[in-house]
């Protein structure tokens, strides 16, 4: 076991002024009482992508005979939600005249998808903590014939809940009623206007009327994903992780400007990061915790610390709040001072070989993909972010950042173009690996010399079977963002329909953290059940579809 | 599965006036904050009767390294207690710089004896509900470096608590502190004066000075047992069952008059039984439940319904409260009208063959012993209780109960004497079974013709290897009560020293529900762990020793 540190934090003290600003923006969550709608039965169905199908149970909740040891039922709340509590009533119904004469144990399992409530979590082979598995067992010490209120007060994300009676005595069973979840979000649960399809847009995007339903469903699910991640911060996943990450925040914020018109929660999150640097130099942490008091996450991701600038710029552009820009500009700029130390005299950014899966202190993320050579993509991200910094300085009337002056940025571009462009597409590393990541970020960074060159590079990466693709919707998003940037809206739309559409076909009510339609049980964490099936960085169709002109 | 009844009670409506009197007497419990005293280690030790021994752990609680998945420790509270809640603080201590990044699951196991915390409850082979096993698993959703308060709010009876960390993440462990139980009882935890041994008593009982410590310890444990069963009713066992039974109440009440000088809680319990008959004829139920509102237990025990009269008489004699006697006399008398239907023209009470372990609606208890022929003992109990009714009528100035007139009672005595006395002792049933039960109750009922005959009968039953003995301390108590009644105090004392002394030697801090020193793991319920190791009817040395003149 590693040496144990004491309880003093290894991180700099949070800046009290910045923390105060963040905490003053902490939203009061909207609460919606959501009753369980019906009892369902879940059956094995190999014709479905995830292996399960549901049907209405024969009996309604009040018709189910009292449950004895080993019996169970599953309720469906009709939609994904994040519940700050789950309330229900339990009555102990005797089989004969003897009243309930023992405690009862009740296990609840919270399912974002049917698999959660249909399959056993055992054996658990994930490498994230088993404590994340969404289940609790509670003891009702004195069951009684009159319904008694019980509650789960830990927060869970779910659409389905399995109620299992672990044990009663032989004398009684349990009848459940009034199952009501308190759904929470800082966003509204009221539905936003559905996407409309004007004939001009439909024509320009070659949309068939059969596409409309799918795109509307993708948009609805994307917005539900965003909503359920919007708590007192922009969480990455309300089922697992439950915290704020810069890379996720950027995408969530862009989606929220396009939908819920949120600015304050974004501002709160920007200030939380700004207030709690990872080290004394001022490097930003990649993630932040807020409970029971804001504290620094224990890692830093280079791309995320640079993307803080883009997030800040996006925020100012969306909200018009220049004051926040002035307040946080120096912190944004600092990240470049720190990151660009890795740029050599050849103007090539040196991505170190990761020391472990999370990259140690030099974590370069881009995607959950151990096969991916990150060097070309990363240099393009640096350029992409540096451009945002230059624009931010300009917007705020600040002097142009010396190290990021267009001239310097041009040298970074030229260096990676010379190194990575093979005449058709951008490749990466000694093996000249072709990937989505290299080409998407090359286009977003404007490294390609012309619109046509960018289009060809993107198409080459997208259409080649050997190309390294994306494992997470995060990278799929940047691919689509690049399609739009390269004026290939039809490819963006095609990809949204195919990729996010395959999630819809799989039955997701919110979009998951990682998804490969060819490997539906792929998880970056060794276990499907340790995934978050509602994940921040997967909500971006809500943005992309609007960027494509649909509203 | 048997047909299910609806929630309407199968029992008569409780009498509101009697319920009100009982509820007005509901005591406010005394609460005592009891911190865990030390961490212990429990080791296999075949030299001990129950197989385990404990020692001080090398590390104090604050010195234990933070616990990671699969690790555990055991704390000792120094004495048995019933805790309405258990509070503790939990801090998440990181192994490296990353803060706690996942929930944690913590399992607590509550041990009345070392076996509870040293052995697995699995596989559980008891036939009482597995939900009685004293364990809970709780989820700490957001562990943090600063100690956070947690609590178990279900009530448990214990001296030891095992804390097991079921899961954390690889990044942190849990440190526990401030473990404090809130002990509850309607009796005081202040120690009562220790037994003293005057030379006259010591001489008359042939007490050796080496006996003093053992007897004082027996008395202390008996009083602790009584105290921890004294809650808002006289419970039979605060670990399991947790309810009020007439047969237990009688013995507890007698002990309480001799020690805590309680009368009001006894009165409350008498009124609860009186208020909630088992059927429309007014038959008393054997047990009663009080939460969330008083309700009728689902069985009736003939001996218990008759012993209600003895309990009422004892109460009036101890408290002087004749008003309660007048209020409840008719209910007491009613039990005899109902029970004596089973007396034939030969004046022999007919004990039916039990339909199941619990005797169905015609449960005749006497002891947990399937070998025991109960006919002789039961007829003697009828006589014993009828005498109490006659005395109760006399005390209250009521007319002598017709069916219980001394003449009738004499006929019952003569009939069983003629049938069961074999010239030396009382035997029972067609196989002329010799037992403690037959002879103890024959003596208590005064069926034996002379003091010497009673003494010889008791000795014969006690000393014969073939005699059916007692499985529960309940019957051991009546044996000792008979020894005292028969003027055999030295045998009562010998038996207390041997029987309850063997429980002391086994390490009990309270006396268990069932005990056979030759079969230390005997349980009437198929599993040692489903026993209550603090049980009402086992506390009677606190009474017996005082009846023997020790104070």
Coordinates of N, CA and C in Angstrom, one line a residue, chain A residues 1-8 10-11 65-66 68 71 93-105 127 129-137 139-146 153-156 167-171 175 235 241-243 278 287 289-299 358, chain B residues 1-8 10-11 65-66 68 71 93-105 127 129-137 139-146 153-156 167-171 175 235 241-243 278 287 289-299 358:
Chain A
X1 N 0.8 -1.2 0.0 CA 0.0 0.0 0.0 C 0.9 1.3 0.0
X2 N 0.5 2.2 -0.8 CA 1.3 3.4 -0.8 C 1.3 4.1 0.6
X3 N 2.2 5.0 0.8 CA 2.2 5.8 2.0 C 1.0 6.6 2.1
X4 N 0.5 6.8 3.3 CA -0.7 7.5 3.5 C -0.4 8.9 3.8
X5 N -1.1 9.8 3.2 CA -0.9 11.2 3.6 C -1.9 11.6 4.7
X6 N -1.6 12.7 5.3 CA -2.6 13.1 6.3 C -3.7 13.9 5.6
X7 N -4.5 14.5 6.4 CA -5.7 15.1 5.8 C -5.5 16.5 5.3
X8 N -4.3 17.0 5.4 CA -4.0 18.3 4.8 C -4.0 18.2 3.3
X10 N -3.0 18.4 -0.5 CA -1.7 18.6 -1.2 C -1.8 19.7 -2.3
X11 N -2.9 20.3 -2.4 CA -3.1 21.4 -3.4 C -3.1 22.8 -2.8
X65 N -49.3 -9.5 -5.7 CA -49.4 -10.1 -4.4 C -48.2 -9.7 -3.5
X66 N -48.4 -9.6 -2.2 CA -47.2 -9.2 -1.4 C -46.0 -10.0 -1.6
X68 N -42.6 -12.0 -1.0 CA -41.9 -12.7 0.1 C -40.4 -12.8 -0.3
X71 N -38.5 -12.5 -3.9 CA -39.4 -12.0 -5.0 C -39.0 -10.6 -5.3
X93 N -48.1 -7.5 4.7 CA -49.4 -8.2 4.6 C -49.2 -9.6 5.1
X94 N -50.0 -10.0 6.1 CA -49.8 -11.3 6.6 C -50.4 -12.4 5.7
X95 N -49.8 -13.6 5.8 CA -50.4 -14.7 5.0 C -51.6 -15.3 5.8
X96 N -51.5 -15.2 7.1 CA -52.6 -15.7 8.0 C -52.8 -14.7 9.1
X97 N -53.2 -15.1 10.2 CA -53.6 -14.1 11.2 C -52.4 -13.4 11.9
X98 N -51.3 -14.1 12.0 CA -50.1 -13.6 12.7 C -49.6 -12.3 12.0
X99 N -49.5 -11.2 12.7 CA -48.9 -10.0 12.1 C -47.5 -10.2 11.7
X100 N -47.0 -9.3 10.9 CA -45.5 -9.3 10.6 C -44.7 -9.4 11.9
X101 N -43.8 -10.4 11.9 CA -43.2 -10.7 13.2 C -41.6 -10.6 13.1
X102 N -41.2 -10.0 12.0 CA -39.7 -9.8 11.9 C -39.4 -8.6 11.1
X103 N -38.1 -8.2 11.1 CA -37.8 -7.1 10.1 C -37.9 -7.6 8.7
X104 N -37.7 -6.8 7.8 CA -37.6 -7.1 6.3 C -36.4 -6.4 5.7
X105 N -35.8 -7.1 4.8 CA -34.7 -6.5 4.1 C -35.1 -6.3 2.6
X127 N -12.6 -1.9 -13.0 CA -11.6 -1.5 -12.2 C -11.9 -0.2 -11.5
X129 N -14.3 1.7 -8.6 CA -14.9 1.1 -7.4 C -16.2 0.4 -7.5
X130 N -16.3 -0.7 -6.9 CA -17.6 -1.5 -6.9 C -18.7 -0.7 -6.2
X131 N -18.2 0.2 -5.4 CA -19.2 1.0 -4.6 C -20.1 1.9 -5.5
X132 N -19.6 2.1 -6.8 CA -20.5 2.8 -7.7 C -21.7 2.1 -8.2
X133 N -21.7 0.8 -8.0 CA -22.9 0.0 -8.5 C -24.1 0.5 -7.9
X134 N -25.1 0.9 -8.7 CA -26.3 1.6 -8.1 C -27.3 0.7 -7.4
X135 N -27.0 0.3 -6.2 CA -27.9 -0.6 -5.4 C -27.7 -0.3 -4.0
X136 N -28.8 -0.5 -3.2 CA -28.8 -0.3 -1.8 C -29.7 -1.3 -1.1
X137 N -29.3 -1.8 0.0 CA -30.2 -2.7 0.8 C -30.5 -2.0 2.1
X139 N -33.0 -1.9 5.7 CA -33.7 -2.8 6.7 C -34.9 -2.1 7.3
X140 N -36.0 -2.7 7.1 CA -37.3 -2.2 7.8 C -37.5 -3.0 9.0
X141 N -37.2 -2.3 10.1 CA -37.1 -3.2 11.4 C -38.4 -3.6 11.9
X142 N -39.5 -2.8 11.7 CA -40.8 -3.2 12.2 C -41.9 -3.0 11.2
X143 N -41.9 -4.0 10.3 CA -43.0 -3.9 9.2 C -44.4 -3.9 9.9
X144 N -45.3 -3.3 9.2 CA -46.6 -3.2 9.8 C -47.6 -3.1 8.7
X145 N -48.9 -3.5 9.0 CA -49.9 -3.7 8.0 C -50.3 -2.3 7.4
X146 N -50.2 -1.2 8.1 CA -50.5 0.0 7.5 C -49.2 0.5 6.7
X153 N -32.2 8.1 0.4 CA -31.9 9.5 0.3 C -30.5 9.8 -0.3
X154 N -29.8 8.7 -0.7 CA -28.7 9.0 -1.6 C -29.3 9.2 -3.0
X155 N -28.5 10.0 -3.8 CA -29.0 10.4 -5.1 C -28.6 9.3 -6.1
X156 N -29.6 8.9 -7.0 CA -29.3 7.9 -8.0 C -29.9 8.4 -9.3
X167 N -35.5 -10.6 2.4 CA -36.0 -11.5 3.4 C -37.2 -10.8 4.2
X168 N -38.2 -11.6 4.4 CA -39.2 -11.3 5.4 C -39.2 -12.6 6.3
X169 N -40.3 -12.8 7.1 CA -40.4 -14.1 7.7 C -41.4 -14.9 6.9
X170 N -41.7 -16.1 7.3 CA -42.7 -16.9 6.6 C -44.1 -16.4 6.8
X171 N -44.2 -15.4 7.6 CA -45.6 -15.0 8.0 C -46.2 -13.9 7.2
X175 N -46.0 -5.2 0.5 CA -46.7 -4.6 -0.6 C -46.2 -3.2 -0.7
X235 N -22.2 18.2 -14.2 CA -21.6 16.9 -13.9 C -21.3 16.2 -15.2
X241 N -19.2 9.1 -11.2 CA -18.2 10.2 -11.3 C -18.8 11.4 -10.6
X242 N -19.9 11.9 -11.1 CA -20.7 12.9 -10.4 C -19.8 14.2 -10.2
X243 N -19.0 14.5 -11.2 CA -18.2 15.7 -10.9 C -18.0 16.5 -12.2
X278 N -4.4 23.2 -9.6 CA -3.8 21.9 -9.3 C -2.5 22.1 -8.6
X287 N -10.6 18.2 -13.1 CA -11.9 18.0 -12.5 C -12.0 18.6 -11.2
X289 N -14.4 18.8 -7.4 CA -15.5 18.2 -6.5 C -16.1 19.4 -5.8
X290 N -17.4 19.2 -5.5 CA -18.1 20.3 -4.8 C -18.6 20.0 -3.4
X291 N -18.7 18.7 -3.1 CA -19.2 18.3 -1.8 C -18.2 17.7 -0.9
X292 N -18.3 17.9 0.4 CA -19.2 18.9 1.1 C -18.8 20.3 0.9
X293 N -17.6 20.5 0.4 CA -17.2 21.9 0.1 C -16.3 21.8 -1.1
X294 N -16.2 22.8 -1.9 CA -15.4 22.7 -3.2 C -14.0 22.2 -2.9
X295 N -13.5 21.2 -3.6 CA -12.1 20.8 -3.5 C -11.6 20.3 -4.8
X296 N -10.2 20.4 -4.9 CA -9.5 20.2 -6.1 C -9.5 18.7 -6.5
X297 N -9.8 18.4 -7.8 CA -9.6 17.1 -8.3 C -8.1 16.8 -8.4
X298 N -7.8 15.5 -8.3 CA -6.4 15.1 -8.2 C -5.7 14.8 -9.5
X299 N -6.1 15.5 -10.5 CA -5.3 15.3 -11.8 C -5.5 16.5 -12.7
X358 N -4.1 6.9 -16.9 CA -4.6 8.2 -16.8 C -3.4 9.2 -17.1
Chain B
X1 N -48.6 -20.9 -1.7 CA -48.7 -19.8 -0.8 C -50.1 -19.7 -0.2
X2 N -50.2 -19.5 1.1 CA -51.6 -19.5 1.6 C -52.3 -18.2 1.1
X3 N -53.6 -18.3 1.2 CA -54.4 -17.1 0.8 C -54.0 -15.9 1.6
X4 N -54.1 -14.8 0.9 CA -53.6 -13.5 1.6 C -54.9 -12.8 2.1
X5 N -54.8 -12.3 3.3 CA -55.9 -11.5 3.8 C -55.6 -10.1 3.5
X6 N -56.6 -9.3 3.6 CA -56.4 -7.9 3.4 C -55.9 -7.2 4.7
X7 N -55.8 -6.0 4.7 CA -55.2 -5.3 5.8 C -56.1 -5.2 7.0
X8 N -57.3 -5.6 6.9 CA -58.2 -5.4 8.1 C -57.8 -6.5 9.1
X10 N -57.7 -9.4 11.8 CA -58.6 -10.5 12.1 C -58.9 -10.5 13.6
X11 N -58.4 -9.6 14.4 CA -58.6 -9.6 15.8 C -59.7 -8.6 16.2
X65 N -4.6 2.2 10.3 CA -4.5 2.8 8.9 C -5.9 2.8 8.3
X66 N -6.2 3.8 7.4 CA -7.5 3.8 6.8 C -7.8 2.5 6.1
X68 N -9.3 -0.1 3.6 CA -9.7 -0.2 2.2 C -10.6 -1.5 2.0
X71 N -11.3 -4.7 4.3 CA -10.7 -4.6 5.7 C -11.7 -4.4 6.7
X93 N -9.4 9.0 3.5 CA -8.0 9.4 3.5 C -7.4 8.8 2.2
X94 N -6.8 9.8 1.4 CA -6.3 9.4 0.1 C -4.9 8.7 0.3
X95 N -4.7 7.8 -0.6 CA -3.4 7.1 -0.6 C -2.3 8.0 -1.3
X96 N -2.8 8.9 -2.2 CA -1.9 9.8 -2.9 C -2.6 11.1 -3.0
X97 N -2.4 11.9 -4.0 CA -3.0 13.3 -4.0 C -4.5 13.3 -4.5
X98 N -4.9 12.3 -5.2 CA -6.3 12.2 -5.7 C -7.2 12.1 -4.5
X99 N -8.2 13.0 -4.4 CA -9.2 12.9 -3.3 C -10.0 11.6 -3.5
X100 N -10.8 11.3 -2.5 CA -11.7 10.2 -2.6 C -12.6 10.4 -3.8
X101 N -12.7 9.5 -4.7 CA -13.3 9.7 -6.0 C -14.5 8.7 -6.2
X102 N -15.0 8.1 -5.2 CA -16.1 7.2 -5.4 C -16.9 7.0 -4.1
X103 N -18.1 6.5 -4.1 CA -18.8 6.2 -2.9 C -18.0 5.1 -2.1
X104 N -18.4 4.8 -0.9 CA -17.9 3.7 -0.1 C -19.1 2.9 0.5
X105 N -18.9 1.6 0.6 CA -19.9 0.8 1.2 C -19.3 0.3 2.5
X127 N -34.8 -21.2 10.9 CA -36.1 -21.0 10.2 C -36.8 -19.7 10.6
X129 N -36.8 -15.6 10.4 CA -36.4 -14.8 9.2 C -35.0 -14.4 9.3
X130 N -34.3 -14.5 8.2 CA -32.9 -14.1 8.0 C -32.8 -12.6 8.3
X131 N -33.9 -11.9 8.1 CA -33.8 -10.4 8.3 C -33.5 -10.1 9.8
X132 N -33.6 -11.0 10.7 CA -33.2 -10.7 12.1 C -31.7 -10.6 12.2
X133 N -30.9 -11.2 11.3 CA -29.5 -11.1 11.5 C -29.0 -9.7 11.7
X134 N -28.3 -9.4 12.7 CA -28.0 -8.0 13.1 C -26.8 -7.4 12.2
X135 N -27.2 -7.0 11.0 CA -26.2 -6.4 10.1 C -26.8 -5.4 9.2
X136 N -26.1 -4.4 8.8 CA -26.6 -3.5 7.8 C -25.4 -3.0 7.0
X137 N -25.7 -2.7 5.7 CA -24.7 -2.2 4.8 C -25.2 -0.8 4.4
X139 N -24.3 3.0 2.4 CA -23.6 3.7 1.3 C -23.3 5.1 1.6
X140 N -22.0 5.4 1.7 CA -21.5 6.8 1.8 C -21.2 7.3 0.4
X141 N -22.1 8.1 -0.1 CA -22.0 8.5 -1.5 C -20.9 9.4 -1.8
X142 N -20.6 10.3 -0.9 CA -19.5 11.3 -1.2 C -18.5 11.4 0.0
X143 N -17.6 10.4 0.1 CA -16.6 10.4 1.1 C -15.7 11.6 1.0
X144 N -15.3 12.1 2.1 CA -14.5 13.3 2.1 C -13.4 13.3 3.2
X145 N -12.4 14.1 3.0 CA -11.3 14.0 3.9 C -11.6 14.5 5.4
X146 N -12.6 15.4 5.5 CA -13.0 15.8 6.8 C -14.0 14.8 7.3
X153 N -29.7 4.1 12.4 CA -30.8 4.6 13.2 C -31.8 3.4 13.6
X154 N -31.6 2.3 13.0 CA -32.4 1.1 13.5 C -31.8 0.7 14.9
X155 N -32.6 0.1 15.7 CA -32.1 -0.2 17.0 C -31.5 -1.6 17.0
X156 N -30.3 -1.7 17.6 CA -29.7 -3.0 17.7 C -29.2 -3.3 19.2
X167 N -16.4 -1.7 0.1 CA -15.7 -1.2 -1.1 C -15.4 0.3 -1.0
X168 N -14.2 0.7 -1.4 CA -13.9 2.1 -1.6 C -13.3 2.0 -3.1
X169 N -12.7 3.1 -3.5 CA -11.9 2.9 -4.8 C -10.5 2.6 -4.4
X170 N -9.6 2.5 -5.4 CA -8.2 2.2 -5.1 C -7.5 3.5 -4.6
X171 N -8.2 4.6 -4.6 CA -7.6 5.9 -4.2 C -7.6 6.2 -2.8
X175 N -11.2 6.2 7.5 CA -10.9 6.2 8.9 C -12.1 6.5 9.7
X235 N -39.7 -6.3 26.8 CA -39.5 -7.1 25.6 C -38.9 -8.5 26.0
X241 N -37.1 -10.7 18.1 CA -38.5 -10.8 18.6 C -39.0 -9.4 19.1
X242 N -38.3 -8.8 20.0 CA -38.6 -7.4 20.4 C -40.0 -7.2 20.7
X243 N -40.6 -8.1 21.5 CA -42.0 -7.9 21.8 C -42.3 -8.4 23.2
X278 N -57.3 -11.9 21.9 CA -57.0 -12.7 20.7 C -58.3 -13.0 19.9
X287 N -48.7 -12.7 22.9 CA -47.7 -11.6 22.8 C -48.4 -10.4 22.2
X289 N -47.6 -6.5 20.1 CA -46.7 -5.6 19.4 C -47.1 -4.2 19.8
X290 N -46.2 -3.3 19.8 CA -46.5 -1.9 20.2 C -46.2 -0.9 19.1
X291 N -45.5 -1.2 18.0 CA -45.1 -0.3 17.0 C -45.8 -0.6 15.7
X292 N -46.2 0.4 14.9 CA -46.2 1.8 15.2 C -47.4 2.2 16.1
X293 N -48.3 1.2 16.3 CA -49.4 1.4 17.3 C -49.6 0.0 17.9
X294 N -50.2 0.0 19.1 CA -50.3 -1.4 19.7 C -51.2 -2.3 18.8
X295 N -50.8 -3.5 18.7 CA -51.6 -4.5 18.0 C -51.4 -5.9 18.5
X296 N -52.4 -6.7 18.2 CA -52.5 -8.0 18.8 C -51.5 -9.0 18.2
X297 N -50.8 -9.7 19.0 CA -50.0 -10.8 18.5 C -50.8 -11.9 18.0
X298 N -50.3 -12.7 17.0 CA -51.2 -13.7 16.3 C -51.2 -15.0 16.9
X299 N -51.0 -15.2 18.2 CA -51.1 -16.5 18.8 C -51.6 -16.3 20.2
X358 N -45.6 -24.6 17.0 CA -46.1 -23.5 17.9 C -47.5 -23.9 18.4

